[in-house]
Amino acid sequence: MTLEAEDRPAGFWPVYKGESFEIGNPDTGIYYAWADPEPAMDWLQQKRLRGSKNIRSQHHEFPVDHLRDRATLPCFAPRVAFRDVARTTDTRTVIACLLPPSIFVADTAPYFLWPRGDESDRAFLLGVLCSIPLDWYARRFVENHLKYFILNPFPVPRPHRDDPRWQRVVQLAGRLACPDERFDTWAQKVGVDCGPLAPADKDDMIHELDAVVAHLYGLNEHQLVHIFETFHPGWDYDSRLDAVLHHYRTATGAR
């Protein structure tokens, strides 16, 4: 691995850090390092095989055949990650994103492992994490870092998969997460299109996502307005709130 090279060495993969992605942007072009994939993957594979023997390991719940197959290493597929460095004084606290395949990540860009579930479940979680209602809650507890012991108790809604609101979050978050061909296979599994979105369409989907997640939390309109009014001191939220309220009033479950 090289931390000094500004340009990608031939055949190397980028090593992401928190600044390497933003909400809705899986590649800012700012990386921690570049890594030679073959020795890096050998090291990662050996590490997870050793760790899986420990009942407290994050790999313990996976089948042995899965762990022994190096092709199942997370670096080969898109994964939902979030920034470790997170402050309540920033415009957003929970900054989560679907990362592209063929990258490595440093510890400032932790990600989720899934012993169960599929790509649609990942899209749903990503949609909730990227919503204003969830972020408002997170800002009550996060100071400088978003660690797992803070993240794990977050109240993520758990509707059934046949709930129209679950399905809509999957559609919205899945589509927003797939801006280019690197996510084509993942998008097909979720059942959404892949490619760039027109700015107006992207903003409208983000606003609808906030509205649907608000319904999943059981928020009434007054509570939703309060979240926007108290989310970030001095932020210009009027136009976004108006757009979210429009979707809130017309969405499934509106009251």
CSV table of C-alpha atoms in Angstrom, one decimal:
chain,number,residue,atom,x,y,z
A,1,MET,CA,0.0,0.0,0.0
A,2,THR,CA,1.2,3.5,-0.8
A,3,LEU,CA,0.1,6.6,1.0
A,4,GLU,CA,2.3,9.0,-0.9
A,5,ALA,CA,1.3,8.5,-4.6
A,6,GLU,CA,-1.2,11.1,-5.9
A,7,ASP,CA,-2.0,9.1,-9.0
A,8,ARG,CA,-3.1,5.5,-9.0
A,9,PRO,CA,-0.2,3.0,-9.5
A,10,ALA,CA,-1.0,0.5,-12.3
A,11,GLY,CA,-3.4,-2.2,-11.1
A,12,PHE,CA,-3.9,-0.7,-7.6
A,13,TRP,CA,-7.2,-0.1,-6.0
A,14,PRO,CA,-8.2,3.1,-4.0
A,15,VAL,CA,-8.3,2.9,-0.2
A,16,TYR,CA,-11.3,4.9,0.9
A,17,LYS,CA,-11.5,7.0,4.0
A,18,GLY,CA,-14.5,9.0,5.3
A,19,GLU,CA,-13.9,11.9,3.0
A,20,SER,CA,-13.9,9.6,0.0
A,21,PHE,CA,-17.7,9.7,-0.2
A,22,GLU,CA,-20.7,11.8,0.7
A,23,ILE,CA,-24.5,11.2,0.8
A,24,GLY,CA,-25.4,10.4,-2.8
A,25,ASN,CA,-21.8,10.7,-4.0
A,26,PRO,CA,-19.8,7.4,-3.8
A,27,ASP,CA,-16.5,8.8,-5.0
A,28,THR,CA,-15.2,12.3,-4.1
A,29,GLY,CA,-11.7,11.4,-5.5
A,30,ILE,CA,-10.1,11.9,-2.1
A,31,TYR,CA,-8.5,8.7,-0.9
A,32,TYR,CA,-6.5,7.5,2.1
A,33,ALA,CA,-4.1,5.4,-0.1
A,34,TRP,CA,-3.7,3.0,-3.0
A,35,ALA,CA,-3.3,-0.7,-2.4
A,36,ASP,CA,-2.1,-3.6,-4.5
A,37,PRO,CA,-5.3,-5.8,-4.5
A,38,GLU,CA,-3.8,-9.3,-4.5
A,39,PRO,CA,-1.7,-9.1,-1.3
A,40,ALA,CA,-4.3,-6.9,0.3
A,41,MET,CA,-7.0,-9.5,-0.3
A,42,ASP,CA,-4.8,-12.3,0.9
A,43,TRP,CA,-4.3,-10.4,4.1
A,44,LEU,CA,-8.0,-9.7,4.5
A,45,GLN,CA,-9.0,-13.3,3.8
A,46,GLN,CA,-6.5,-14.6,6.4
A,47,LYS,CA,-7.7,-12.1,8.9
A,48,ARG,CA,-11.4,-13.0,8.6
A,49,LEU,CA,-10.7,-16.7,8.7
A,50,ARG,CA,-8.8,-16.3,12.0
A,51,GLY,CA,-11.4,-14.0,13.4
A,52,SER,CA,-14.3,-16.2,12.5
A,53,LYS,CA,-13.2,-18.7,15.2
A,54,ASN,CA,-14.0,-16.1,17.9
A,55,ILE,CA,-17.7,-16.1,18.9
A,56,ARG,CA,-17.5,-12.3,19.2
A,57,SER,CA,-16.2,-11.8,15.7
A,58,GLN,CA,-18.3,-10.0,13.2
A,59,HIS,CA,-17.7,-13.0,10.9
A,60,HIS,CA,-18.9,-15.7,13.3
A,61,GLU,CA,-22.4,-15.7,11.9
A,62,PHE,CA,-21.4,-16.5,8.3
A,63,PRO,CA,-21.3,-20.1,7.0
A,64,VAL,CA,-17.8,-21.6,6.8
A,65,ASP,CA,-18.1,-22.2,3.1
A,66,HIS,CA,-18.8,-18.5,2.6
A,67,LEU,CA,-15.8,-17.4,4.6
A,68,ARG,CA,-13.4,-19.8,2.8
A,69,ASP,CA,-14.4,-18.5,-0.6
A,70,ARG,CA,-12.2,-15.4,-1.2
A,71,ALA,CA,-14.6,-14.2,-3.8
A,72,THR,CA,-17.1,-13.3,-1.0
A,73,LEU,CA,-14.8,-10.7,0.4
A,74,PRO,CA,-16.7,-7.4,0.8
A,75,CYS,CA,-14.3,-5.5,-1.4
A,76,PHE,CA,-15.7,-7.3,-4.5
A,77,ALA,CA,-19.3,-5.9,-4.2
A,78,PRO,CA,-21.0,-2.6,-3.3
A,79,ARG,CA,-21.4,-2.1,0.5
A,80,VAL,CA,-23.1,0.4,2.7
A,81,ALA,CA,-20.6,2.5,4.7
A,82,PHE,CA,-20.7,5.6,6.9
A,83,ARG,CA,-18.2,8.2,8.1
A,84,ASP,CA,-16.7,7.6,11.5
A,85,VAL,CA,-15.9,11.3,11.9
A,86,ALA,CA,-19.2,12.9,12.5
A,87,ARG,CA,-20.1,16.2,14.2
A,88,THR,CA,-23.4,17.7,15.3
A,89,THR,CA,-22.2,21.1,14.1
A,90,ASP,CA,-21.8,19.9,10.5
A,91,THR,CA,-24.6,20.2,8.0
A,92,ARG,CA,-25.1,16.4,8.3
A,93,THR,CA,-24.1,14.0,11.0
A,94,VAL,CA,-24.8,10.5,9.6
A,95,ILE,CA,-23.1,10.4,6.2
A,96,ALA,CA,-23.8,7.1,4.6
A,97,CYS,CA,-23.3,5.9,1.1
A,98,LEU,CA,-23.2,2.8,-1.1
A,99,LEU,CA,-19.6,2.3,-2.0
A,100,PRO,CA,-18.5,0.9,-5.4
A,101,PRO,CA,-16.8,-2.5,-5.7
A,102,SER,CA,-13.1,-2.9,-6.2
A,103,ILE,CA,-12.0,-0.6,-3.4
A,104,PHE,CA,-10.7,-1.1,0.1
A,105,VAL,CA,-11.7,1.0,3.1
A,106,ALA,CA,-9.8,2.4,6.1
A,107,ASP,CA,-11.2,2.3,9.6
A,108,THR,CA,-12.7,5.8,9.3
A,109,ALA,CA,-15.2,4.4,6.7
A,110,PRO,CA,-16.8,1.5,8.6
A,111,TYR,CA,-19.3,-0.6,6.8
A,112,PHE,CA,-22.1,-3.1,7.4
A,113,LEU,CA,-21.7,-6.9,7.1
A,114,TRP,CA,-24.8,-8.9,6.3
A,115,PRO,CA,-25.0,-12.6,7.4
A,116,ARG,CA,-28.7,-12.4,6.3
A,117,GLY,CA,-30.8,-10.2,4.0
A,118,ASP,CA,-30.2,-9.1,0.4
A,119,GLU,CA,-29.5,-6.0,-1.6
A,120,SER,CA,-33.0,-4.6,-1.0
A,121,ASP,CA,-32.5,-4.8,2.7
A,122,ARG,CA,-29.3,-2.9,2.3
A,123,ALA,CA,-31.1,-0.2,0.2
A,124,PHE,CA,-33.7,0.2,2.9
A,125,LEU,CA,-31.1,0.7,5.6
A,126,LEU,CA,-29.3,3.1,3.5
A,127,GLY,CA,-32.4,5.1,2.8
A,128,VAL,CA,-33.2,5.4,6.5
A,129,LEU,CA,-29.6,6.4,7.4
A,130,CYS,CA,-29.6,9.1,4.7
A,131,SER,CA,-32.9,10.7,5.8
A,132,ILE,CA,-33.4,13.9,7.8
A,133,PRO,CA,-35.6,12.2,10.5
A,134,LEU,CA,-32.8,9.6,11.4
A,135,ASP,CA,-30.1,12.3,11.3
A,136,TRP,CA,-32.1,14.5,13.6
A,137,TYR,CA,-32.2,11.7,16.1
A,138,ALA,CA,-28.4,11.0,15.6
A,139,ARG,CA,-27.5,14.6,16.4
A,140,ARG,CA,-28.9,14.1,19.9
A,141,PHE,CA,-26.1,11.6,20.7
A,142,VAL,CA,-23.1,12.1,18.3
A,143,GLU,CA,-20.4,14.5,19.3
A,144,ASN,CA,-17.3,13.8,17.2
A,145,HIS,CA,-17.4,10.2,16.0
A,146,LEU,CA,-20.2,7.8,15.0
A,147,LYS,CA,-19.1,4.5,16.6
A,148,TYR,CA,-21.0,1.2,16.5
A,149,PHE,CA,-21.9,1.5,20.2
A,150,ILE,CA,-23.8,4.7,19.2
A,151,LEU,CA,-25.1,3.5,15.9
A,152,ASN,CA,-26.4,0.0,17.0
A,153,PRO,CA,-29.2,1.4,19.2
A,154,PHE,CA,-30.5,3.8,16.5
A,155,PRO,CA,-34.3,3.1,16.1
A,156,VAL,CA,-34.4,1.9,12.5
A,157,PRO,CA,-38.0,1.1,11.5
A,158,ARG,CA,-38.7,-2.6,10.7
A,159,PRO,CA,-41.7,-2.8,8.5
A,160,HIS,CA,-42.6,-6.0,6.6
A,161,ARG,CA,-41.3,-6.3,3.1
A,162,ASP,CA,-44.8,-6.1,1.7
A,163,ASP,CA,-45.3,-2.7,3.3
A,164,PRO,CA,-45.6,-0.1,0.5
A,165,ARG,CA,-43.5,2.3,2.5
A,166,TRP,CA,-40.7,-0.3,2.8
A,167,GLN,CA,-40.9,-0.9,-0.9
A,168,ARG,CA,-40.8,2.8,-1.7
A,169,VAL,CA,-37.8,3.4,0.5
A,170,VAL,CA,-36.0,0.6,-1.3
A,171,GLN,CA,-36.9,2.0,-4.7
A,172,LEU,CA,-35.8,5.6,-3.8
A,173,ALA,CA,-32.7,4.8,-1.9
A,174,GLY,CA,-31.7,2.1,-4.4
A,175,ARG,CA,-32.0,4.4,-7.4
A,176,LEU,CA,-30.2,7.3,-5.6
A,177,ALA,CA,-27.3,4.9,-4.7
A,178,CYS,CA,-26.5,3.9,-8.3
A,179,PRO,CA,-25.2,6.8,-10.3
A,180,ASP,CA,-22.9,4.9,-12.7
A,181,GLU,CA,-22.2,1.6,-14.3
A,182,ARG,CA,-20.1,0.3,-11.3
A,183,PHE,CA,-23.4,-0.3,-9.5
A,184,ASP,CA,-25.2,-2.0,-12.5
A,185,THR,CA,-25.3,-5.5,-11.1
A,186,TRP,CA,-26.4,-4.3,-7.6
A,187,ALA,CA,-29.1,-2.1,-9.2
A,188,GLN,CA,-30.5,-5.1,-11.1
A,189,LYS,CA,-30.8,-7.1,-7.9
A,190,VAL,CA,-32.7,-4.3,-6.3
A,191,GLY,CA,-34.9,-3.7,-9.4
A,192,VAL,CA,-33.9,-0.1,-10.1
A,193,ASP,CA,-32.3,1.8,-12.9
A,194,CYS,CA,-28.7,2.7,-12.9
A,195,GLY,CA,-27.0,5.9,-14.1
A,196,PRO,CA,-26.9,9.6,-13.5
A,197,LEU,CA,-30.1,11.5,-12.5
A,198,ALA,CA,-31.1,15.0,-13.5
A,199,PRO,CA,-30.6,17.3,-10.5
A,200,ALA,CA,-34.3,18.1,-10.2
A,201,ASP,CA,-35.3,14.4,-10.3
A,202,LYS,CA,-32.6,13.6,-7.7
A,203,ASP,CA,-33.8,16.3,-5.3
A,204,ASP,CA,-37.4,15.2,-5.7
A,205,MET,CA,-36.4,11.6,-4.8
A,206,ILE,CA,-34.5,12.8,-1.7
A,207,HIS,CA,-37.5,14.8,-0.5
A,208,GLU,CA,-39.8,11.9,-1.0
A,209,LEU,CA,-37.4,9.7,0.9
A,210,ASP,CA,-37.5,12.0,3.9
A,211,ALA,CA,-41.3,12.0,3.7
A,212,VAL,CA,-41.7,8.2,3.5
A,213,VAL,CA,-39.2,7.6,6.4
A,214,ALA,CA,-41.1,10.2,8.5
A,215,HIS,CA,-44.2,8.0,8.0
A,216,LEU,CA,-42.3,4.9,9.0
A,217,TYR,CA,-41.4,6.6,12.2
A,218,GLY,CA,-45.0,7.5,12.8
A,219,LEU,CA,-44.3,11.3,12.8
A,220,ASN,CA,-47.2,13.7,12.4
A,221,GLU,CA,-46.9,16.8,10.3
A,222,HIS,CA,-46.2,19.0,13.3
A,223,GLN,CA,-43.4,16.7,14.4
A,224,LEU,CA,-41.9,16.7,11.0
A,225,VAL,CA,-41.9,20.5,10.8
A,226,HIS,CA,-40.2,20.6,14.3
A,227,ILE,CA,-37.4,18.3,13.0
A,228,PHE,CA,-36.6,20.7,10.2
A,229,GLU,CA,-36.9,23.8,12.4
A,230,THR,CA,-34.5,22.3,15.0
A,231,PHE,CA,-32.2,20.2,12.8
A,232,HIS,CA,-29.3,22.7,12.2
A,233,PRO,CA,-29.1,26.3,13.5
A,234,GLY,CA,-29.4,28.8,10.7
A,235,TRP,CA,-29.9,26.4,7.8
A,236,ASP,CA,-32.1,27.4,5.0
A,237,TYR,CA,-34.7,24.6,5.1
A,238,ASP,CA,-37.9,26.3,3.8
A,239,SER,CA,-37.9,25.0,0.2
A,240,ARG,CA,-36.8,21.5,1.3
A,241,LEU,CA,-39.5,21.3,4.0
A,242,ASP,CA,-42.1,22.4,1.5
A,243,ALA,CA,-41.1,19.7,-0.9
A,244,VAL,CA,-41.0,17.1,1.9
A,245,LEU,CA,-44.4,18.1,3.2
A,246,HIS,CA,-45.9,17.8,-0.3
A,247,HIS,CA,-44.7,14.2,-0.5
A,248,TYR,CA,-45.7,13.6,3.1
A,249,ARG,CA,-49.3,14.6,2.5
A,250,THR,CA,-49.6,12.5,-0.6
A,251,ALA,CA,-47.5,9.4,0.5
A,252,THR,CA,-49.0,6.1,1.6
A,253,GLY,CA,-49.9,6.4,5.2
A,254,ALA,CA,-50.5,10.2,5.2
A,255,ARG,CA,-52.6,11.4,8.1
